[in-house]
Amino acid sequence: MRTTTAVKRVHNFGAGPAALPVPVLEQVQAELLDYKGTGMSVMEMSHRSAAFEEIIQKAEADLRTLVGLSADHSVLFLQGGASLQFAMVPMNLRPAEASADYVLSGHWSKAALKEAEKLGRARVAGSTEASRFDRIPTQAELDLDPQAAYLHFTSNNTIYGTQWPTEPAPPAGVPLVCDASSDALSRPIDISRYGLVYAGAQKNLGPAGVTLVVIRKDLLERAPGGLPAMLDYGLLAEARSLHNTPPTFGVYVVGLVLRWLLDVGGLVEVRKRNEAKAALLYAAIDESAGFYRGHARAESRSRMNVTFRLPSEEMEKAFLREATAEGLDGLKGHRSVGGLRASIYNACPIESAQALVSFMSEFQKRRG
Ligand SMILES: Cc1ncc(COP(=O)(O)O)c(C=O)c1O
């Protein structure tokens, strides 16, 4: 177990809500009773106060620097999780008579499609469900509608442990929409290729309760009139995420995480760190002579969620029990894949991946 300020911390491999950077937690702790001389915590202050205005503006500015966002994109800090975006995207971006394309690469892309179907027309533009979502479809496998209102994909499949190596290419003029809930800001992206990216904060960006949306400004014009205010991107962008009371404390912590990402060297450095952690774990699987078996095919492996099985369910239970006792927490796989899942988001340090790899090797020696 790791220790900070005499507190015992586990190696946290939870899929989300997930580990936050220790320097961020320490800053939250230091500022909890008196945020910068205001005499109150961020939880207790008005969302219309100068102090909070500065927090939300700084968070947006740091996000713009990190991703390289131009004035062409708006940034929104919303609520309702990624799940609300499953509905807001079609409500705002798909005209009444139009259809939208969805690539199915896992549970969450199916959930997004389901919501879109409740509200209008949607099409499956590709799926790897036939092989239990063990891979990402290739561009050649996609069947794309050149008239689609947008093309939706899920960049990282949290449950199955697969990740798009690079984004799919939509037909000319079709905006690309991405659910990046489990790999947002884990690597550089070319944002000019996207119409809209959304992510629940609770894996890579901060605490649960904040949803980040980056949207190309011209798409703000698309929404039909008469949408409820809280579901209308245009109105929310106009109000700079302050139409109603935003999740103030969550936005503050997201802001600290964004600053931390800049401080450690930005997204190129973050990608390097994430690749190093993933390489350690996949090497442990590949070099185990079949004792550990990865769910994802090699070319589609996620750098965020490493999913693997052991020779039997009994052995998996023992692994989990013993790992937890050693301070390796949150490794239980999702029931639809079974086995184990190590989530190694941005804030998971390399020491945690090293500790897990040593445990895997030692467990195999004893049980293999
Ligand atoms: C890729 C992906 N999309 C969407 C969701 C749902 O997110 P939320 O709970 O924020 O609605 C999750 C949650 O794990 C996820 O991993």
Tab-separated table of C-alpha atoms and ligand atoms in Angstrom:
chain	number	residue	atom	x	y	z
A	1	MET	CA	0.000	0.000	0.000
A	2	ARG	CA	1.116	3.520	-0.732
A	3	THR	CA	1.232	6.117	1.960
A	4	THR	CA	0.721	9.826	1.785
A	5	THR	CA	0.666	12.150	4.775
A	6	ALA	CA	0.555	9.017	6.965
A	7	VAL	CA	-2.615	7.763	5.247
A	8	LYS	CA	-2.738	4.289	3.738
A	9	ARG	CA	-3.850	4.283	0.107
A	10	VAL	CA	-4.618	1.242	-2.007
A	11	HIS	CA	-3.497	0.635	-5.567
A	12	ASN	CA	-6.813	1.634	-7.135
A	13	PHE	CA	-7.726	-0.250	-10.329
A	14	GLY	CA	-11.422	0.664	-10.157
A	15	ALA	CA	-13.215	1.262	-13.457
A	16	GLY	CA	-14.871	4.445	-12.245
A	17	PRO	CA	-15.220	6.452	-10.158
A	18	ALA	CA	-11.499	5.931	-10.138
A	19	ALA	CA	-8.198	7.086	-8.697
A	20	LEU	CA	-7.482	10.810	-8.623
A	21	PRO	CA	-3.954	12.275	-8.617
A	22	VAL	CA	-2.661	12.489	-5.040
A	23	PRO	CA	-1.424	16.104	-5.486
A	24	VAL	CA	-4.994	17.036	-6.497
A	25	LEU	CA	-6.480	15.383	-3.419
A	26	GLU	CA	-3.912	17.109	-1.241
A	27	GLN	CA	-4.742	20.487	-2.735
A	28	VAL	CA	-8.453	19.879	-2.193
A	29	GLN	CA	-7.677	19.005	1.401
A	30	ALA	CA	-5.540	22.101	1.894
A	31	GLU	CA	-8.184	24.390	0.416
A	32	LEU	CA	-11.216	22.754	1.964
A	33	LEU	CA	-11.866	25.088	4.873
A	34	ASP	CA	-10.680	28.302	3.275
A	35	TYR	CA	-10.448	28.510	-0.491
A	36	LYS	CA	-7.884	31.192	-1.284
A	37	GLY	CA	-8.851	33.541	1.516
A	38	THR	CA	-12.591	33.424	0.837
A	39	GLY	CA	-13.170	31.861	4.255
A	40	MET	CA	-15.249	29.054	2.786
A	41	SER	CA	-14.873	25.902	0.713
A	42	VAL	CA	-15.765	25.786	-2.988
A	43	MET	CA	-18.783	23.656	-1.959
A	44	GLU	CA	-20.152	26.554	0.026
A	45	MET	CA	-19.710	29.411	-2.422
A	46	SER	CA	-22.086	30.932	-4.961
A	47	HIS	CA	-21.705	29.771	-8.515
A	48	ARG	CA	-22.073	33.461	-9.427
A	49	SER	CA	-19.161	34.532	-7.188
A	50	ALA	CA	-15.953	35.943	-8.646
A	51	ALA	CA	-13.998	33.054	-7.102
A	52	PHE	CA	-16.098	30.426	-8.854
A	53	GLU	CA	-16.141	32.376	-12.134
A	54	GLU	CA	-12.367	32.229	-12.017
A	55	ILE	CA	-12.410	28.465	-11.293
A	56	ILE	CA	-14.645	27.579	-14.233
A	57	GLN	CA	-12.891	29.943	-16.639
A	58	LYS	CA	-9.486	28.585	-15.646
A	59	ALA	CA	-10.696	25.002	-16.094
A	60	GLU	CA	-11.896	25.833	-19.593
A	61	ALA	CA	-8.683	27.699	-20.460
A	62	ASP	CA	-6.525	24.790	-19.245
A	63	LEU	CA	-8.608	22.303	-21.224
A	64	ARG	CA	-8.187	24.470	-24.327
A	65	THR	CA	-4.406	24.504	-23.832
A	66	LEU	CA	-4.199	20.751	-23.164
A	67	VAL	CA	-6.241	19.675	-26.187
A	68	GLY	CA	-5.302	22.561	-28.454
A	69	LEU	CA	-8.895	23.775	-28.821
A	70	SER	CA	-9.527	26.741	-31.088
A	71	ALA	CA	-12.352	29.265	-30.949
A	72	ASP	CA	-14.285	26.871	-33.225
A	73	HIS	CA	-15.199	24.669	-30.239
A	74	SER	CA	-17.332	25.375	-27.163
A	75	VAL	CA	-16.669	23.691	-23.823
A	76	LEU	CA	-19.548	22.690	-21.556
A	77	PHE	CA	-19.493	21.367	-17.993
A	78	LEU	CA	-22.807	19.552	-17.598
A	79	GLN	CA	-24.543	17.007	-15.369
A	80	GLY	CA	-26.425	13.784	-16.013
A	81	GLY	CA	-23.348	11.707	-16.873
A	82	ALA	CA	-22.400	10.355	-20.260
A	83	SER	CA	-25.773	8.596	-20.204
A	84	LEU	CA	-27.628	11.888	-20.627
A	85	GLN	CA	-25.441	12.658	-23.637
A	86	PHE	CA	-26.779	9.460	-25.240
A	87	ALA	CA	-30.071	11.385	-25.503
A	88	MET	CA	-28.842	14.964	-25.858
A	89	VAL	CA	-26.706	14.180	-28.913
A	90	PRO	CA	-29.612	12.983	-31.077
A	91	MET	CA	-31.985	15.623	-29.653
A	92	ASN	CA	-29.632	18.409	-30.678
A	93	LEU	CA	-27.795	17.120	-33.732
A	94	ARG	CA	-30.293	14.979	-35.625
A	95	PRO	CA	-33.038	16.773	-37.552
A	96	ALA	CA	-36.481	15.149	-37.303
A	97	GLU	CA	-36.346	13.389	-40.674
A	98	ALA	CA	-32.660	12.358	-40.521
A	99	SER	CA	-30.902	9.190	-39.368
A	100	ALA	CA	-27.676	8.874	-37.341
A	101	ASP	CA	-24.967	6.185	-37.616
A	102	TYR	CA	-23.679	4.219	-34.624
A	103	VAL	CA	-20.667	1.907	-34.490
A	104	LEU	CA	-21.193	-0.796	-31.877
A	105	SER	CA	-17.959	-1.712	-30.134
A	106	GLY	CA	-19.302	-2.568	-26.693
A	107	HIS	CA	-21.965	-2.171	-24.036
A	108	TRP	CA	-21.924	1.638	-23.915
A	109	SER	CA	-22.194	2.177	-27.655
A	110	LYS	CA	-25.236	-0.100	-27.606
A	111	ALA	CA	-26.673	1.967	-24.758
A	112	ALA	CA	-26.094	5.152	-26.781
A	113	LEU	CA	-27.834	3.618	-29.813
A	114	LYS	CA	-30.788	2.534	-27.701
A	115	GLU	CA	-31.424	6.082	-26.512
A	116	ALA	CA	-31.066	7.456	-30.045
A	117	GLU	CA	-33.618	4.909	-31.300
A	118	LYS	CA	-36.164	6.035	-28.734
A	119	LEU	CA	-36.019	9.533	-30.162
A	120	GLY	CA	-35.796	8.952	-33.913
A	121	ARG	CA	-33.934	7.085	-36.638
A	122	ALA	CA	-30.556	5.439	-36.091
A	123	ARG	CA	-28.539	2.809	-37.978
A	124	VAL	CA	-25.823	0.365	-37.024
A	125	ALA	CA	-22.786	1.294	-39.115
A	126	GLY	CA	-20.610	-1.565	-37.868
A	127	SER	CA	-20.435	-4.003	-34.956
A	128	THR	CA	-18.070	-6.522	-33.416
A	129	GLU	CA	-20.707	-8.064	-31.171
A	130	ALA	CA	-20.394	-11.397	-33.015
A	131	SER	CA	-16.975	-11.922	-31.395
A	132	ARG	CA	-18.085	-10.602	-27.988
A	133	PHE	CA	-16.634	-7.172	-28.666
A	134	ASP	CA	-13.071	-8.460	-28.520
A	135	ARG	CA	-11.921	-5.960	-31.133
A	136	ILE	CA	-12.565	-2.634	-32.843
A	137	PRO	CA	-13.982	-2.786	-36.379
A	138	THR	CA	-11.660	-1.720	-39.173
A	139	GLN	CA	-12.536	1.245	-41.363
A	140	ALA	CA	-13.148	-1.160	-44.278
A	141	GLU	CA	-15.785	-3.013	-42.246
A	142	LEU	CA	-17.853	0.108	-41.641
A	143	ASP	CA	-20.995	0.675	-43.674
A	144	LEU	CA	-21.410	4.441	-43.502
A	145	ASP	CA	-24.428	6.516	-44.491
A	146	PRO	CA	-23.211	9.619	-46.376
A	147	GLN	CA	-26.464	11.374	-45.364
A	148	ALA	CA	-26.183	10.557	-41.640
A	149	ALA	CA	-26.737	13.416	-39.190
A	150	TYR	CA	-23.533	12.236	-37.453
A	151	LEU	CA	-21.382	9.154	-36.865
A	152	HIS	CA	-21.173	8.054	-33.214
A	153	PHE	CA	-18.443	5.842	-31.748
A	154	THR	CA	-17.075	4.969	-28.297
A	155	SER	CA	-13.320	5.552	-28.265
A	156	ASN	CA	-12.592	3.178	-25.371
A	157	ASN	CA	-14.750	0.240	-24.352
A	158	THR	CA	-14.470	0.207	-20.590
A	159	ILE	CA	-16.058	-3.195	-20.066
A	160	TYR	CA	-14.379	-5.157	-22.859
A	161	GLY	CA	-10.972	-3.457	-22.687
A	162	THR	CA	-10.700	-2.367	-26.304
A	163	GLN	CA	-9.790	1.051	-27.698
A	164	TRP	CA	-9.843	2.617	-31.135
A	165	PRO	CA	-6.199	3.033	-32.243
A	166	THR	CA	-7.403	6.083	-34.141
A	167	GLU	CA	-10.852	7.510	-34.811
A	168	PRO	CA	-13.036	6.233	-37.682
A	169	ALA	CA	-13.229	8.469	-40.757
A	170	PRO	CA	-16.817	9.610	-41.423
A	171	PRO	CA	-18.079	10.452	-44.919
A	172	ALA	CA	-17.418	14.039	-45.994
A	173	GLY	CA	-19.627	16.475	-44.119
A	174	VAL	CA	-20.816	13.958	-41.489
A	175	PRO	CA	-19.757	15.141	-37.991
A	176	LEU	CA	-17.932	12.624	-35.825
A	177	VAL	CA	-19.378	12.231	-32.308
A	178	CYS	CA	-17.351	10.414	-29.661
A	179	ASP	CA	-18.117	9.014	-26.215
A	180	ALA	CA	-14.657	9.352	-24.661
A	181	SER	CA	-15.781	8.662	-21.093
A	182	SER	CA	-13.031	6.164	-20.365
A	183	ASP	CA	-10.088	7.570	-22.327
A	184	ALA	CA	-10.616	11.339	-22.423
A	185	LEU	CA	-7.331	13.237	-22.183
A	186	SER	CA	-5.336	9.998	-22.052
A	187	ARG	CA	-3.553	10.815	-25.318
A	188	PRO	CA	-3.421	13.688	-27.812
A	189	ILE	CA	-6.293	13.822	-30.311
A	190	ASP	CA	-6.787	15.847	-33.458
A	191	ILE	CA	-9.891	17.689	-32.291
A	192	SER	CA	-10.448	19.217	-35.717
A	193	ARG	CA	-11.693	15.769	-36.804
A	194	TYR	CA	-14.531	15.805	-34.258
A	195	GLY	CA	-17.910	17.478	-34.178
A	196	LEU	CA	-18.604	16.598	-30.538
A	197	VAL	CA	-16.758	14.723	-27.782
A	198	TYR	CA	-18.316	13.939	-24.413
A	199	ALA	CA	-17.112	12.234	-21.274
A	200	GLY	CA	-18.358	11.591	-17.761
A	201	ALA	CA	-15.563	12.929	-15.534
A	202	GLN	CA	-15.327	10.064	-13.080
A	203	LYS	CA	-12.619	8.008	-14.797
A	204	ASN	CA	-9.972	10.307	-16.222
A	205	LEU	CA	-11.068	13.832	-15.406
A	206	GLY	CA	-12.279	14.143	-11.833
A	207	PRO	CA	-15.175	13.175	-9.587
A	208	ALA	CA	-18.579	11.873	-10.664
A	209	GLY	CA	-21.187	14.543	-11.278
A	210	VAL	CA	-19.518	16.502	-14.074
A	211	THR	CA	-19.842	15.696	-17.774
A	212	LEU	CA	-17.497	17.395	-20.178
A	213	VAL	CA	-18.765	18.218	-23.669
A	214	VAL	CA	-16.648	19.769	-26.410
A	215	ILE	CA	-18.752	20.779	-29.402
A	216	ARG	CA	-17.940	22.461	-32.710
A	217	LYS	CA	-19.739	25.800	-32.660
A	218	ASP	CA	-21.528	25.425	-35.982
A	219	LEU	CA	-23.318	22.346	-34.573
A	220	LEU	CA	-24.880	24.502	-31.856
A	221	GLU	CA	-27.158	25.893	-34.546
A	222	ARG	CA	-28.612	22.513	-35.436
A	223	ALA	CA	-30.968	21.953	-32.521
A	224	PRO	CA	-34.684	22.181	-33.234
A	225	GLY	CA	-36.455	24.988	-31.374
A	226	GLY	CA	-38.297	24.243	-28.163
A	227	LEU	CA	-35.861	21.870	-26.462
A	228	PRO	CA	-36.007	21.963	-22.660
A	229	ALA	CA	-33.370	24.450	-21.519
A	230	MET	CA	-31.252	21.886	-19.674
A	231	LEU	CA	-31.040	19.704	-22.810
A	232	ASP	CA	-30.169	22.472	-25.265
A	233	TYR	CA	-26.444	22.722	-26.084
A	234	GLY	CA	-26.889	26.157	-27.679
A	235	LEU	CA	-28.519	27.640	-24.597
A	236	LEU	CA	-26.034	25.972	-22.235
A	237	ALA	CA	-23.092	27.219	-24.316
A	238	GLU	CA	-24.528	30.719	-24.386
A	239	ALA	CA	-24.761	30.646	-20.585
A	240	ARG	CA	-21.172	29.280	-20.377
A	241	SER	CA	-22.433	26.270	-18.351
A	242	LEU	CA	-24.023	28.616	-15.801
A	243	HIS	CA	-27.667	28.481	-16.883
A	244	ASN	CA	-28.469	26.833	-13.567
A	245	THR	CA	-26.252	25.826	-10.634
A	246	PRO	CA	-23.446	23.728	-12.091
A	247	PRO	CA	-21.746	20.951	-10.083
A	248	THR	CA	-19.405	23.523	-8.557
A	249	PHE	CA	-17.179	21.301	-6.435
A	250	GLY	CA	-16.798	18.780	-9.263
A	251	VAL	CA	-15.846	21.508	-11.736
A	252	TYR	CA	-13.241	22.753	-9.237
A	253	VAL	CA	-11.704	19.274	-8.923
A	254	VAL	CA	-11.790	18.741	-12.708
A	255	GLY	CA	-9.945	22.068	-12.964
A	256	LEU	CA	-7.253	20.811	-10.583
A	257	VAL	CA	-6.905	17.592	-12.600
A	258	LEU	CA	-6.509	19.605	-15.817
A	259	ARG	CA	-3.802	21.702	-14.160
A	260	TRP	CA	-2.086	18.507	-12.980
A	261	LEU	CA	-2.163	17.124	-16.536
A	262	LEU	CA	-0.466	20.313	-17.764
A	263	ASP	CA	2.056	20.210	-14.917
A	264	VAL	CA	3.149	16.647	-15.662
A	265	GLY	CA	3.852	17.602	-19.276
A	266	GLY	CA	0.565	17.556	-21.197
A	267	LEU	CA	-1.048	14.838	-23.277
A	268	VAL	CA	2.099	13.594	-25.061
A	269	GLU	CA	3.676	12.803	-21.696
A	270	VAL	CA	0.402	11.370	-20.375
A	271	ARG	CA	0.172	9.036	-23.369
A	272	LYS	CA	3.753	7.895	-22.737
A	273	ARG	CA	2.917	7.088	-19.130
A	274	ASN	CA	-0.292	5.277	-20.060
A	275	GLU	CA	1.493	3.221	-22.709
A	276	ALA	CA	4.191	2.260	-20.220
A	277	LYS	CA	1.608	0.994	-17.689
A	278	ALA	CA	-0.344	-0.900	-20.333
A	279	ALA	CA	2.832	-2.431	-21.789
A	280	LEU	CA	3.763	-3.825	-18.360
A	281	LEU	CA	0.379	-5.493	-17.911
A	282	TYR	CA	0.056	-6.870	-21.443
A	283	ALA	CA	3.614	-8.247	-21.232
A	284	ALA	CA	2.632	-10.023	-18.007
A	285	ILE	CA	-0.340	-11.580	-19.828
A	286	ASP	CA	1.607	-12.480	-22.985
A	287	GLU	CA	4.520	-13.978	-21.074
A	288	SER	CA	2.374	-16.144	-18.802
A	289	ALA	CA	2.258	-19.108	-21.221
A	290	GLY	CA	-1.538	-18.915	-21.335
A	291	PHE	CA	-2.132	-18.722	-17.565
A	292	TYR	CA	-3.508	-15.205	-18.036
A	293	ARG	CA	-5.633	-14.758	-21.191
A	294	GLY	CA	-6.537	-11.288	-22.439
A	295	HIS	CA	-10.095	-10.690	-23.689
A	296	ALA	CA	-9.145	-8.075	-26.305
A	297	ARG	CA	-7.335	-8.974	-29.486
A	298	ALA	CA	-3.820	-7.526	-29.536
A	299	GLU	CA	-4.485	-4.859	-32.189
A	300	SER	CA	-7.493	-3.488	-30.276
A	301	ARG	CA	-6.090	-3.526	-26.750
A	302	SER	CA	-7.065	-0.653	-24.487
A	303	ARG	CA	-4.451	1.396	-22.665
A	304	MET	CA	-7.058	2.187	-20.026
A	305	ASN	CA	-8.804	-1.077	-19.109
A	306	VAL	CA	-6.875	-4.357	-19.233
A	307	THR	CA	-9.272	-7.313	-19.187
A	308	PHE	CA	-8.078	-10.871	-18.569
A	309	ARG	CA	-9.143	-14.313	-17.446
A	310	LEU	CA	-7.451	-17.040	-15.406
A	311	PRO	CA	-7.691	-20.806	-15.994
A	312	SER	CA	-10.835	-21.159	-13.840
A	313	GLU	CA	-13.422	-19.061	-12.031
A	314	GLU	CA	-12.185	-20.538	-8.756
A	315	MET	CA	-8.723	-19.263	-9.517
A	316	GLU	CA	-10.155	-15.845	-10.442
A	317	LYS	CA	-11.924	-15.626	-7.103
A	318	ALA	CA	-8.739	-16.534	-5.260
A	319	PHE	CA	-6.779	-13.975	-7.297
A	320	LEU	CA	-9.259	-11.235	-6.418
A	321	ARG	CA	-9.350	-12.144	-2.749
A	322	GLU	CA	-5.594	-12.279	-2.386
A	323	ALA	CA	-4.977	-9.186	-4.521
A	324	THR	CA	-7.437	-7.185	-2.428
A	325	ALA	CA	-5.694	-8.320	0.750
A	326	GLU	CA	-2.423	-7.014	-0.749
A	327	GLY	CA	-3.961	-3.570	-1.362
A	328	LEU	CA	-4.651	-4.128	-5.078
A	329	ASP	CA	-8.215	-2.871	-5.250
A	330	GLY	CA	-11.057	-2.804	-7.799
A	331	LEU	CA	-9.869	-5.632	-10.061
A	332	LYS	CA	-13.149	-7.490	-10.490
A	333	GLY	CA	-14.129	-7.680	-14.152
A	334	HIS	CA	-17.569	-6.667	-15.403
A	335	ARG	CA	-20.028	-9.560	-15.335
A	336	SER	CA	-20.433	-9.573	-19.128
A	337	VAL	CA	-16.743	-10.425	-19.648
A	338	GLY	CA	-15.973	-12.061	-16.304
A	339	GLY	CA	-12.479	-12.444	-14.883
A	340	LEU	CA	-10.360	-9.465	-14.008
A	341	ARG	CA	-10.087	-5.895	-15.188
A	342	ALA	CA	-7.298	-3.496	-14.280
A	343	SER	CA	-8.297	0.087	-15.004
A	344	ILE	CA	-5.168	2.176	-15.329
A	345	TYR	CA	-6.460	5.659	-16.043
A	346	ASN	CA	-4.307	8.791	-16.098
A	347	ALA	CA	-4.058	9.110	-12.321
A	348	CYS	CA	-3.013	5.483	-11.766
A	349	PRO	CA	0.755	5.637	-11.109
A	350	ILE	CA	3.239	3.250	-12.757
A	351	GLU	CA	3.997	1.874	-9.274
A	352	SER	CA	0.483	0.443	-9.163
A	353	ALA	CA	0.980	-1.349	-12.490
A	354	GLN	CA	4.338	-2.655	-11.232
A	355	ALA	CA	2.758	-3.901	-8.019
A	356	LEU	CA	0.042	-5.724	-9.971
A	357	VAL	CA	2.547	-7.312	-12.358
A	358	SER	CA	4.631	-8.602	-9.405
A	359	PHE	CA	1.494	-9.995	-7.809
A	360	MET	CA	0.469	-11.689	-11.084
A	361	SER	CA	3.860	-13.335	-11.407
A	362	GLU	CA	3.938	-14.469	-7.802
A	363	PHE	CA	0.333	-15.785	-7.979
A	364	GLN	CA	1.135	-17.777	-11.123
A	365	LYS	CA	4.180	-19.312	-9.440
A	366	ARG	CA	2.046	-20.480	-6.545
A	367	ARG	CA	-1.043	-21.574	-8.492
A	368	GLY	CA	0.113	-22.139	-12.074
B	1	LIG	C1	-17.580	4.438	-22.248
B	1	LIG	C2	-18.650	4.785	-21.265
B	1	LIG	N1	-19.708	5.496	-21.667
B	1	LIG	C3	-20.698	5.827	-20.826
B	1	LIG	C4	-20.682	5.417	-19.506
B	1	LIG	C5	-21.831	5.814	-18.604
B	1	LIG	O1	-21.386	6.924	-17.906
B	1	LIG	P1	-22.266	7.690	-16.811
B	1	LIG	O2	-22.325	6.801	-15.632
B	1	LIG	O3	-21.445	8.942	-16.591
B	1	LIG	O4	-23.593	7.983	-17.399
B	1	LIG	C6	-19.603	4.685	-19.031
B	1	LIG	C7	-19.557	4.261	-17.619
B	1	LIG	O5	-18.781	3.452	-17.201
B	1	LIG	C8	-18.562	4.362	-19.938
B	1	LIG	O6	-17.526	3.635	-19.536
